[in-house]
Amino acid sequence: QSIREASPVDLSSADQSMPTNKPTRAVYCGSAGHLVVELVGNPGVSITYAVLAGTRHDIQVSKFIKTGTTATAGLIAEF
């Protein structure tokens, strides 16, 4: 299925949760670094990914975690 909507992720001040009925289908990372998230079905369990700039990751994220995330420039939630 194709991506129909996208929105920037803002971790400048706090974690960002996705709506309960609308987890991501993918995440685009515009910068390299670490991406810390909680995946759908695993609340309270954070996972850290090492990501490269300009990459798309097919993961269902329920929450983006500010602490530890360094790949914040150009971070896009795709639905």
Short mmCIF file of N, CA and C in Angstrom, two decimals:
data_model
loop_
_atom_site.label_atom_id
_atom_site.label_comp_id
_atom_site.label_asym_id
_atom_site.label_seq_id
_atom_site.Cartn_x
_atom_site.Cartn_y
_atom_site.Cartn_z
N GLN A 1 0.83 -1.17 0.00
CA GLN A 1 0.00 0.00 0.00
C GLN A 1 0.88 1.24 0.00
N SER A 2 0.41 2.24 -0.68
CA SER A 2 1.21 3.45 -0.81
C SER A 2 0.97 4.41 0.36
N ILE A 3 1.92 5.32 0.53
CA ILE A 3 1.82 6.33 1.55
C ILE A 3 0.82 7.39 1.09
N ARG A 4 -0.14 7.74 1.93
CA ARG A 4 -1.17 8.70 1.55
C ARG A 4 -1.05 10.03 2.28
N GLU A 5 -0.30 10.04 3.36
CA GLU A 5 -0.18 11.25 4.17
C GLU A 5 1.17 11.24 4.87
N ALA A 6 1.70 12.40 5.14
CA ALA A 6 2.97 12.51 5.85
C ALA A 6 2.95 13.77 6.71
N SER A 7 3.67 13.70 7.83
CA SER A 7 3.78 14.89 8.67
C SER A 7 5.13 14.90 9.37
N PRO A 8 5.70 16.09 9.56
CA PRO A 8 6.99 16.19 10.23
C PRO A 8 6.87 15.78 11.70
N VAL A 9 7.95 15.20 12.20
CA VAL A 9 8.01 14.82 13.62
C VAL A 9 8.82 15.89 14.33
N ASP A 10 8.25 16.47 15.38
CA ASP A 10 8.91 17.52 16.14
C ASP A 10 9.28 17.00 17.53
N LEU A 11 10.56 16.76 17.74
CA LEU A 11 11.04 16.28 19.03
C LEU A 11 11.81 17.37 19.77
N SER A 12 11.60 18.63 19.42
CA SER A 12 12.35 19.73 20.02
C SER A 12 12.06 19.91 21.51
N SER A 13 10.86 19.54 21.94
CA SER A 13 10.55 19.74 23.35
C SER A 13 10.06 18.50 24.09
N ALA A 14 9.54 17.51 23.38
CA ALA A 14 8.98 16.33 24.05
C ALA A 14 8.84 15.17 23.07
N ASP A 15 8.53 13.99 23.62
CA ASP A 15 8.21 12.84 22.79
C ASP A 15 6.97 13.16 21.95
N GLN A 16 6.80 12.45 20.86
CA GLN A 16 5.61 12.66 20.03
C GLN A 16 4.92 11.32 19.80
N SER A 17 3.70 11.22 20.30
CA SER A 17 2.90 10.00 20.10
C SER A 17 2.05 10.13 18.86
N MET A 18 1.85 9.01 18.20
CA MET A 18 0.95 8.97 17.06
C MET A 18 -0.46 8.67 17.58
N PRO A 19 -1.49 9.11 16.87
CA PRO A 19 -2.85 8.78 17.31
C PRO A 19 -3.01 7.27 17.43
N THR A 20 -3.78 6.83 18.41
CA THR A 20 -3.95 5.40 18.68
C THR A 20 -4.37 4.62 17.44
N ASN A 21 -5.24 5.20 16.65
CA ASN A 21 -5.75 4.50 15.47
C ASN A 21 -4.94 4.80 14.21
N LYS A 22 -3.77 5.46 14.37
CA LYS A 22 -3.03 5.88 13.19
C LYS A 22 -1.51 5.78 13.40
N PRO A 23 -0.98 4.56 13.55
CA PRO A 23 0.47 4.43 13.64
C PRO A 23 1.10 4.70 12.28
N THR A 24 2.38 4.94 12.26
CA THR A 24 3.05 5.16 10.98
C THR A 24 3.08 3.88 10.16
N ARG A 25 3.19 4.05 8.86
CA ARG A 25 3.45 2.91 7.97
C ARG A 25 4.93 2.87 7.65
N ALA A 26 5.55 4.06 7.74
CA ALA A 26 6.99 4.18 7.47
C ALA A 26 7.48 5.48 8.09
N VAL A 27 8.81 5.57 8.19
CA VAL A 27 9.45 6.78 8.71
C VAL A 27 10.57 7.16 7.75
N TYR A 28 10.60 8.42 7.34
CA TYR A 28 11.67 8.93 6.50
C TYR A 28 12.63 9.71 7.40
N CYS A 29 13.92 9.41 7.27
CA CYS A 29 14.95 10.08 8.06
C CYS A 29 15.80 10.94 7.13
N GLY A 30 15.70 12.25 7.31
CA GLY A 30 16.45 13.18 6.47
C GLY A 30 17.88 13.38 6.93
N SER A 31 18.20 12.93 8.13
CA SER A 31 19.56 13.07 8.64
C SER A 31 20.00 11.76 9.30
N ALA A 32 21.30 11.59 9.40
CA ALA A 32 21.86 10.39 10.01
C ALA A 32 21.90 10.52 11.53
N GLY A 33 21.90 9.40 12.20
CA GLY A 33 22.01 9.38 13.65
C GLY A 33 21.21 8.23 14.23
N HIS A 34 20.70 8.45 15.42
CA HIS A 34 19.90 7.44 16.11
C HIS A 34 18.44 7.86 16.14
N LEU A 35 17.56 6.88 15.97
CA LEU A 35 16.12 7.08 16.04
C LEU A 35 15.59 6.16 17.13
N VAL A 36 14.99 6.73 18.16
CA VAL A 36 14.44 5.95 19.27
C VAL A 36 12.93 6.02 19.19
N VAL A 37 12.30 4.85 19.15
CA VAL A 37 10.85 4.78 18.99
C VAL A 37 10.25 3.67 19.84
N GLU A 38 8.93 3.74 19.99
CA GLU A 38 8.15 2.62 20.50
C GLU A 38 7.33 2.11 19.32
N LEU A 39 7.35 0.81 19.12
CA LEU A 39 6.61 0.22 18.01
C LEU A 39 5.21 -0.18 18.45
N VAL A 40 4.30 -0.26 17.50
CA VAL A 40 2.93 -0.69 17.77
C VAL A 40 2.96 -2.06 18.44
N GLY A 41 2.19 -2.21 19.49
CA GLY A 41 2.10 -3.48 20.19
C GLY A 41 3.12 -3.67 21.29
N ASN A 42 4.04 -2.71 21.45
CA ASN A 42 5.06 -2.81 22.50
C ASN A 42 5.16 -1.51 23.30
N PRO A 43 4.07 -1.08 23.94
CA PRO A 43 4.12 0.17 24.69
C PRO A 43 5.13 0.10 25.83
N GLY A 44 5.86 1.19 26.01
CA GLY A 44 6.85 1.25 27.07
C GLY A 44 8.19 0.62 26.75
N VAL A 45 8.31 0.01 25.57
CA VAL A 45 9.57 -0.62 25.16
C VAL A 45 10.16 0.20 24.02
N SER A 46 11.30 0.84 24.29
CA SER A 46 11.91 1.66 23.24
C SER A 46 12.96 0.87 22.48
N ILE A 47 13.05 1.16 21.20
CA ILE A 47 14.01 0.52 20.30
C ILE A 47 14.81 1.62 19.63
N THR A 48 16.11 1.43 19.56
CA THR A 48 16.99 2.41 18.92
C THR A 48 17.48 1.87 17.59
N TYR A 49 17.30 2.66 16.54
CA TYR A 49 17.79 2.33 15.21
C TYR A 49 18.91 3.30 14.85
N ALA A 50 19.97 2.80 14.25
CA ALA A 50 20.99 3.65 13.64
C ALA A 50 20.54 3.87 12.20
N VAL A 51 20.34 5.14 11.81
CA VAL A 51 19.79 5.43 10.49
C VAL A 51 20.74 6.31 9.68
N LEU A 52 20.66 6.18 8.39
CA LEU A 52 21.43 7.00 7.47
C LEU A 52 20.54 8.10 6.92
N ALA A 53 21.14 9.18 6.50
CA ALA A 53 20.39 10.29 5.92
C ALA A 53 19.74 9.85 4.61
N GLY A 54 18.50 10.29 4.41
CA GLY A 54 17.81 10.01 3.16
C GLY A 54 17.25 8.61 3.06
N THR A 55 16.99 7.96 4.19
CA THR A 55 16.48 6.59 4.16
C THR A 55 15.05 6.52 4.67
N ARG A 56 14.33 5.52 4.19
CA ARG A 56 12.95 5.27 4.58
C ARG A 56 12.90 3.91 5.25
N HIS A 57 12.20 3.84 6.37
CA HIS A 57 12.12 2.60 7.15
C HIS A 57 10.66 2.21 7.32
N ASP A 58 10.34 1.00 6.89
CA ASP A 58 8.96 0.50 6.97
C ASP A 58 8.71 -0.05 8.37
N ILE A 59 8.45 0.86 9.32
CA ILE A 59 8.18 0.46 10.70
C ILE A 59 6.91 1.15 11.18
N GLN A 60 6.14 0.45 12.01
CA GLN A 60 4.91 1.00 12.56
C GLN A 60 5.22 1.58 13.93
N VAL A 61 5.40 2.89 13.95
CA VAL A 61 5.76 3.60 15.17
C VAL A 61 4.50 4.13 15.86
N SER A 62 4.43 3.90 17.19
CA SER A 62 3.34 4.49 17.97
C SER A 62 3.82 5.72 18.72
N LYS A 63 5.16 5.82 18.95
CA LYS A 63 5.69 6.97 19.68
C LYS A 63 7.15 7.20 19.30
N PHE A 64 7.48 8.47 19.03
CA PHE A 64 8.87 8.88 18.79
C PHE A 64 9.41 9.41 20.12
N ILE A 65 10.60 8.95 20.51
CA ILE A 65 11.18 9.29 21.80
C ILE A 65 12.28 10.34 21.61
N LYS A 66 12.16 11.45 22.33
CA LYS A 66 13.12 12.54 22.24
C LYS A 66 14.51 12.13 22.75
N THR A 67 14.55 11.54 23.96
CA THR A 67 15.82 11.17 24.58
C THR A 67 16.53 10.10 23.76
N GLY A 68 17.70 10.41 23.28
CA GLY A 68 18.50 9.47 22.51
C GLY A 68 18.37 9.61 21.01
N THR A 69 17.31 10.29 20.54
CA THR A 69 17.15 10.48 19.10
C THR A 69 18.03 11.65 18.65
N THR A 70 18.94 11.35 17.74
CA THR A 70 19.82 12.40 17.20
C THR A 70 19.52 12.70 15.74
N ALA A 71 18.79 11.83 15.07
CA ALA A 71 18.43 12.02 13.65
C ALA A 71 17.11 12.79 13.58
N THR A 72 17.13 14.06 13.98
CA THR A 72 15.89 14.82 14.07
C THR A 72 15.61 15.71 12.86
N ALA A 73 16.61 16.04 12.07
CA ALA A 73 16.39 16.91 10.90
C ALA A 73 15.72 16.11 9.79
N GLY A 74 14.59 16.61 9.33
CA GLY A 74 13.90 15.95 8.24
C GLY A 74 13.25 14.63 8.61
N LEU A 75 12.84 14.49 9.85
CA LEU A 75 12.17 13.26 10.32
C LEU A 75 10.69 13.37 9.97
N ILE A 76 10.21 12.43 9.16
CA ILE A 76 8.84 12.49 8.64
C ILE A 76 8.10 11.18 8.96
N ALA A 77 6.93 11.32 9.57
CA ALA A 77 6.06 10.17 9.80
C ALA A 77 5.16 10.01 8.57
N GLU A 78 5.16 8.81 8.01
CA GLU A 78 4.35 8.53 6.82
C GLU A 78 3.22 7.59 7.19
N PHE A 79 2.03 7.90 6.68
CA PHE A 79 0.84 7.11 7.02
C PHE A 79 0.20 6.52 5.78
#
